[in-house]
Amino acid sequence: MTQNIYDDPQFFAGYATLDRSVKGLDGAPEWLALQQILPAIEGKAIIDLGCGYGWFCRWAQQQGAAHVLGLDVSEKMLARAREMTEVPGIDYQRADLEALTLPADSLDLAYSSLALHYLQNIDRLFRTLFQALKPGGKLVFSAEHPIYTAALKQGWFIEHDGQKTWPVANYQLEGERLSNWFANGVKKQHRKLATWINALIAAGFVIEQLDEWGPSDGQIAANPGLAEEKERPMLFLLSARKPG
């Protein structure tokens, strides 16, 4: 089963302090770019993989989605999502994405924000989503970028002149990475960008767009702390389609 670090009280408390937890989608600097690669939402059947507090689920419902299914492995996340949701049309369920099963041709959009890099068996999930999407359906997701996940110990290297450098080591060595982020021993999976792309192609998807996201000048002006994200991509955004 996927590591359920979000139910760790220390981790959950730390995660609750993030802008994307407090402000929702507006607190995620990549959201504007992610919106640009989303299909039309109105009337669609949507699944949110790793829904967390349910911010995207509620946004999709507000855009006129016919039904939204939010899945998460964390009971704490799901409890918070249910507390924050006051409208019908959204169903929250506990699920391990590593073992997910879905009805064939039942979805118009599969969406995920910063959850898939926790999974060991991404190939199985992509095959599951491909058969669950209707012909022409879309998969849109964000994940930590392989340049960010590659090093066995993540962190900036500070040059003698103060210049920050993000070391890219062990890029070809795919597999588990441990980080101490709000709690010790958070497990993530490093895979090359080629591995992500080839897994989608093998499942049958057509790649539509890939964005190695970085903040705009306007975002940096509003939030100078984002400036370091211009030095290397921390995450990528991807849109893929089921032919038909």
Short mmCIF file of C-alpha atoms in Angstrom, two decimals:
data_model
loop_
_atom_site.label_atom_id
_atom_site.label_comp_id
_atom_site.label_asym_id
_atom_site.label_seq_id
_atom_site.Cartn_x
_atom_site.Cartn_y
_atom_site.Cartn_z
CA MET A 1 0.00 0.00 0.00
CA THR A 2 1.14 3.55 -0.71
CA GLN A 3 2.76 5.22 2.30
CA ASN A 4 0.06 7.15 4.16
CA ILE A 5 2.29 9.95 5.46
CA TYR A 6 -0.54 12.49 5.41
CA ASP A 7 -2.19 10.74 8.36
CA ASP A 8 0.97 11.26 10.42
CA PRO A 9 -0.09 14.01 12.90
CA GLN A 10 3.23 15.87 12.60
CA PHE A 11 3.15 15.79 8.80
CA PHE A 12 -0.54 16.74 8.63
CA ALA A 13 0.02 19.71 10.95
CA GLY A 14 2.96 20.92 8.86
CA TYR A 15 1.12 20.50 5.58
CA ALA A 16 -1.77 22.54 6.94
CA THR A 17 0.52 25.60 7.09
CA LEU A 18 1.29 25.65 3.35
CA ASP A 19 -0.27 28.33 1.17
CA ARG A 20 -1.88 25.64 -0.99
CA SER A 21 -3.57 24.31 2.15
CA VAL A 22 -4.65 27.69 3.52
CA LYS A 23 -5.56 29.46 0.25
CA GLY A 24 -6.47 26.48 -1.89
CA LEU A 25 -5.88 26.65 -5.63
CA ASP A 26 -4.95 30.32 -5.39
CA GLY A 27 -2.11 29.31 -3.06
CA ALA A 28 -0.60 26.98 -5.68
CA PRO A 29 1.58 29.10 -7.99
CA GLU A 30 1.35 26.55 -10.82
CA TRP A 31 -2.47 26.61 -10.81
CA LEU A 32 -2.81 29.30 -13.50
CA ALA A 33 -0.65 27.26 -15.89
CA LEU A 34 -2.45 24.04 -14.96
CA GLN A 35 -5.81 25.64 -15.73
CA GLN A 36 -4.62 26.42 -19.24
CA ILE A 37 -4.23 22.73 -20.11
CA LEU A 38 -7.51 21.57 -18.57
CA PRO A 39 -10.40 20.71 -20.92
CA ALA A 40 -13.89 22.15 -20.55
CA ILE A 41 -15.38 21.00 -17.25
CA GLU A 42 -19.13 21.58 -17.63
CA GLY A 43 -21.17 18.40 -17.72
CA LYS A 44 -18.14 16.14 -17.30
CA ALA A 45 -17.47 13.16 -15.03
CA ILE A 46 -14.20 13.85 -13.21
CA ILE A 47 -11.87 12.03 -10.83
CA ASP A 48 -9.31 13.77 -8.62
CA LEU A 49 -6.46 11.42 -7.68
CA GLY A 50 -5.02 12.45 -4.32
CA CYS A 51 -7.70 15.06 -3.71
CA GLY A 52 -6.37 16.30 -0.36
CA TYR A 53 -8.65 19.00 1.06
CA GLY A 54 -10.86 18.80 -2.05
CA TRP A 55 -9.99 22.21 -3.46
CA PHE A 56 -10.01 21.03 -7.10
CA CYS A 57 -13.14 18.94 -6.56
CA ARG A 58 -15.06 21.99 -5.37
CA TRP A 59 -13.65 24.14 -8.20
CA ALA A 60 -14.73 21.55 -10.78
CA GLN A 61 -18.21 21.40 -9.25
CA GLN A 62 -18.43 25.19 -9.47
CA GLN A 63 -17.50 24.98 -13.16
CA GLY A 64 -20.52 22.75 -13.77
CA ALA A 65 -19.07 19.24 -13.61
CA ALA A 66 -21.76 16.56 -13.63
CA HIS A 67 -20.00 14.52 -10.96
CA VAL A 68 -16.65 14.65 -9.17
CA LEU A 69 -15.00 11.75 -7.37
CA GLY A 70 -12.20 12.69 -4.99
CA LEU A 71 -9.85 9.90 -3.93
CA ASP A 72 -7.20 9.97 -1.23
CA VAL A 73 -5.39 7.43 0.92
CA SER A 74 -5.47 9.77 3.93
CA GLU A 75 -8.42 9.68 6.32
CA LYS A 76 -7.36 13.06 7.73
CA MET A 77 -7.36 14.65 4.29
CA LEU A 78 -10.74 13.20 3.43
CA ALA A 79 -12.23 14.33 6.74
CA ARG A 80 -11.04 17.88 6.06
CA ALA A 81 -12.40 17.75 2.49
CA ARG A 82 -15.83 16.65 3.71
CA GLU A 83 -15.86 19.40 6.36
CA MET A 84 -15.10 22.02 3.71
CA THR A 85 -17.62 20.76 1.13
CA GLU A 86 -21.15 22.04 1.40
CA VAL A 87 -22.54 21.18 -2.04
CA PRO A 88 -23.82 17.98 -3.67
CA GLY A 89 -22.18 16.38 -6.68
CA ILE A 90 -18.87 15.52 -5.01
CA ASP A 91 -18.10 12.07 -3.63
CA TYR A 92 -15.02 11.51 -1.47
CA GLN A 93 -13.63 8.00 -1.06
CA ARG A 94 -10.56 6.45 0.51
CA ALA A 95 -8.47 4.58 -2.06
CA ASP A 96 -4.92 3.41 -2.61
CA LEU A 97 -4.00 4.58 -6.11
CA GLU A 98 -1.55 1.67 -6.40
CA ALA A 99 -4.49 -0.76 -6.43
CA LEU A 100 -7.20 1.41 -8.03
CA THR A 101 -9.95 -0.12 -10.17
CA LEU A 102 -12.49 1.92 -12.13
CA PRO A 103 -15.39 1.15 -14.50
CA ALA A 104 -14.48 1.26 -18.19
CA ASP A 105 -15.38 4.35 -20.24
CA SER A 106 -16.81 6.14 -17.20
CA LEU A 107 -14.73 9.33 -16.97
CA ASP A 108 -14.15 12.46 -19.03
CA LEU A 109 -11.21 13.79 -17.02
CA ALA A 110 -8.68 12.31 -14.61
CA TYR A 111 -6.83 14.99 -12.66
CA SER A 112 -4.05 14.86 -10.08
CA SER A 113 -1.99 17.51 -8.33
CA LEU A 114 1.40 16.56 -6.85
CA ALA A 115 0.39 13.04 -5.86
CA LEU A 116 1.64 10.63 -8.52
CA HIS A 117 5.33 10.87 -7.57
CA TYR A 118 4.47 8.96 -4.38
CA LEU A 119 3.47 5.86 -6.38
CA GLN A 120 5.77 2.95 -7.16
CA ASN A 121 3.71 1.38 -9.94
CA ILE A 122 2.78 4.26 -12.19
CA ASP A 123 2.40 1.94 -15.21
CA ARG A 124 -0.57 0.15 -13.63
CA LEU A 125 -2.31 3.41 -12.73
CA PHE A 126 -1.92 4.82 -16.24
CA ARG A 127 -3.39 1.63 -17.73
CA THR A 128 -6.29 1.81 -15.27
CA LEU A 129 -6.99 5.44 -16.12
CA PHE A 130 -6.76 4.81 -19.86
CA GLN A 131 -9.48 2.14 -19.77
CA ALA A 132 -11.62 4.24 -17.39
CA LEU A 133 -11.58 7.31 -19.63
CA LYS A 134 -14.07 7.69 -22.42
CA PRO A 135 -12.65 8.06 -25.95
CA GLY A 136 -11.32 11.61 -26.16
CA GLY A 137 -11.05 11.83 -22.36
CA LYS A 138 -8.11 13.61 -20.76
CA LEU A 139 -5.53 12.96 -18.07
CA VAL A 140 -4.06 16.16 -16.61
CA PHE A 141 -1.60 16.04 -13.74
CA SER A 142 1.32 17.70 -12.00
CA ALA A 143 4.21 15.89 -10.33
CA GLU A 144 7.61 16.69 -8.91
CA HIS A 145 10.13 17.09 -11.71
CA PRO A 146 12.88 14.44 -12.05
CA ILE A 147 15.52 17.16 -11.76
CA TYR A 148 14.06 17.92 -8.33
CA THR A 149 13.71 14.29 -7.22
CA ALA A 150 16.98 12.88 -8.61
CA ALA A 151 19.43 13.58 -5.77
CA LEU A 152 19.49 11.13 -2.91
CA LYS A 153 19.53 14.13 -0.58
CA GLN A 154 17.52 17.06 -1.87
CA GLY A 155 18.74 20.57 -1.19
CA TRP A 156 20.47 23.63 -2.59
CA PHE A 157 24.25 23.84 -2.85
CA ILE A 158 25.40 27.36 -1.94
CA GLU A 159 28.45 28.63 -3.85
CA HIS A 160 31.08 30.79 -2.14
CA ASP A 161 29.55 33.86 -3.82
CA GLY A 162 26.10 32.96 -2.52
CA GLN A 163 24.84 31.58 -5.84
CA LYS A 164 22.39 28.71 -5.37
CA THR A 165 22.81 25.52 -7.39
CA TRP A 166 20.51 22.52 -7.38
CA PRO A 167 22.66 19.41 -7.81
CA VAL A 168 21.44 16.80 -10.29
CA ALA A 169 22.96 13.51 -9.20
CA ASN A 170 21.82 9.91 -9.57
CA TYR A 171 19.37 10.97 -12.28
CA GLN A 172 19.59 7.57 -14.01
CA LEU A 173 19.11 5.73 -10.69
CA GLU A 174 15.35 5.42 -10.52
CA GLY A 175 13.51 4.35 -7.40
CA GLU A 176 12.70 5.41 -3.87
CA ARG A 177 13.87 8.69 -2.39
CA LEU A 178 13.48 9.58 1.28
CA SER A 179 13.04 13.18 2.39
CA ASN A 180 12.49 14.83 5.74
CA TRP A 181 9.63 17.19 4.96
CA PHE A 182 7.43 17.94 7.98
CA ALA A 183 8.20 14.37 9.10
CA ASN A 184 11.13 11.99 8.70
CA GLY A 185 11.12 9.27 6.09
CA VAL A 186 8.69 10.65 3.52
CA LYS A 187 8.86 8.22 0.59
CA LYS A 188 8.76 9.49 -2.99
CA GLN A 189 9.63 7.82 -6.28
CA HIS A 190 12.21 9.21 -8.68
CA ARG A 191 11.75 8.34 -12.34
CA LYS A 192 13.27 9.92 -15.42
CA LEU A 193 11.10 12.22 -17.50
CA ALA A 194 11.43 9.66 -20.30
CA THR A 195 9.98 7.01 -17.98
CA TRP A 196 6.93 9.15 -17.24
CA ILE A 197 6.36 9.81 -20.95
CA ASN A 198 6.96 6.24 -22.09
CA ALA A 199 4.61 4.86 -19.43
CA LEU A 200 1.84 7.09 -20.78
CA ILE A 201 2.56 6.06 -24.37
CA ALA A 202 2.63 2.36 -23.41
CA ALA A 203 -0.79 2.75 -21.76
CA GLY A 204 -2.16 4.17 -25.02
CA PHE A 205 -2.21 7.90 -24.30
CA VAL A 206 -1.37 10.66 -26.75
CA ILE A 207 0.77 13.34 -25.11
CA GLU A 208 -0.76 16.77 -25.72
CA GLN A 209 1.31 19.16 -23.62
CA LEU A 210 4.25 19.15 -21.23
CA ASP A 211 5.21 22.17 -19.14
CA GLU A 212 8.37 22.18 -17.00
CA TRP A 213 6.79 24.84 -14.85
CA GLY A 214 8.50 27.94 -13.52
CA PRO A 215 7.05 31.16 -12.07
CA SER A 216 6.38 34.22 -14.20
CA ASP A 217 8.08 37.55 -13.55
CA GLY A 218 4.78 38.85 -12.22
CA GLN A 219 4.51 36.01 -9.73
CA ILE A 220 8.05 36.63 -8.52
CA ALA A 221 7.33 40.34 -8.13
CA ALA A 222 4.31 39.49 -5.98
CA ASN A 223 6.14 36.75 -4.07
CA PRO A 224 9.95 37.13 -4.18
CA GLY A 225 10.35 33.76 -2.48
CA LEU A 226 9.43 32.13 -5.79
CA ALA A 227 12.58 33.47 -7.48
CA GLU A 228 14.58 30.33 -6.71
CA GLU A 229 12.09 28.28 -8.72
CA LYS A 230 13.58 29.88 -11.87
CA GLU A 231 16.85 28.04 -11.15
CA ARG A 232 15.40 24.58 -11.79
CA PRO A 233 12.00 23.04 -12.45
CA MET A 234 10.50 21.74 -9.23
CA LEU A 235 7.48 20.23 -10.95
CA PHE A 236 6.02 19.48 -14.35
CA LEU A 237 2.51 19.67 -15.76
CA LEU A 238 1.26 17.21 -18.35
CA SER A 239 -1.85 16.75 -20.46
CA ALA A 240 -2.58 13.47 -22.27
CA ARG A 241 -5.58 12.22 -24.24
CA LYS A 242 -7.24 8.87 -24.91
CA PRO A 243 -7.70 8.67 -28.69
CA GLY A 244 -11.19 8.51 -30.08
#
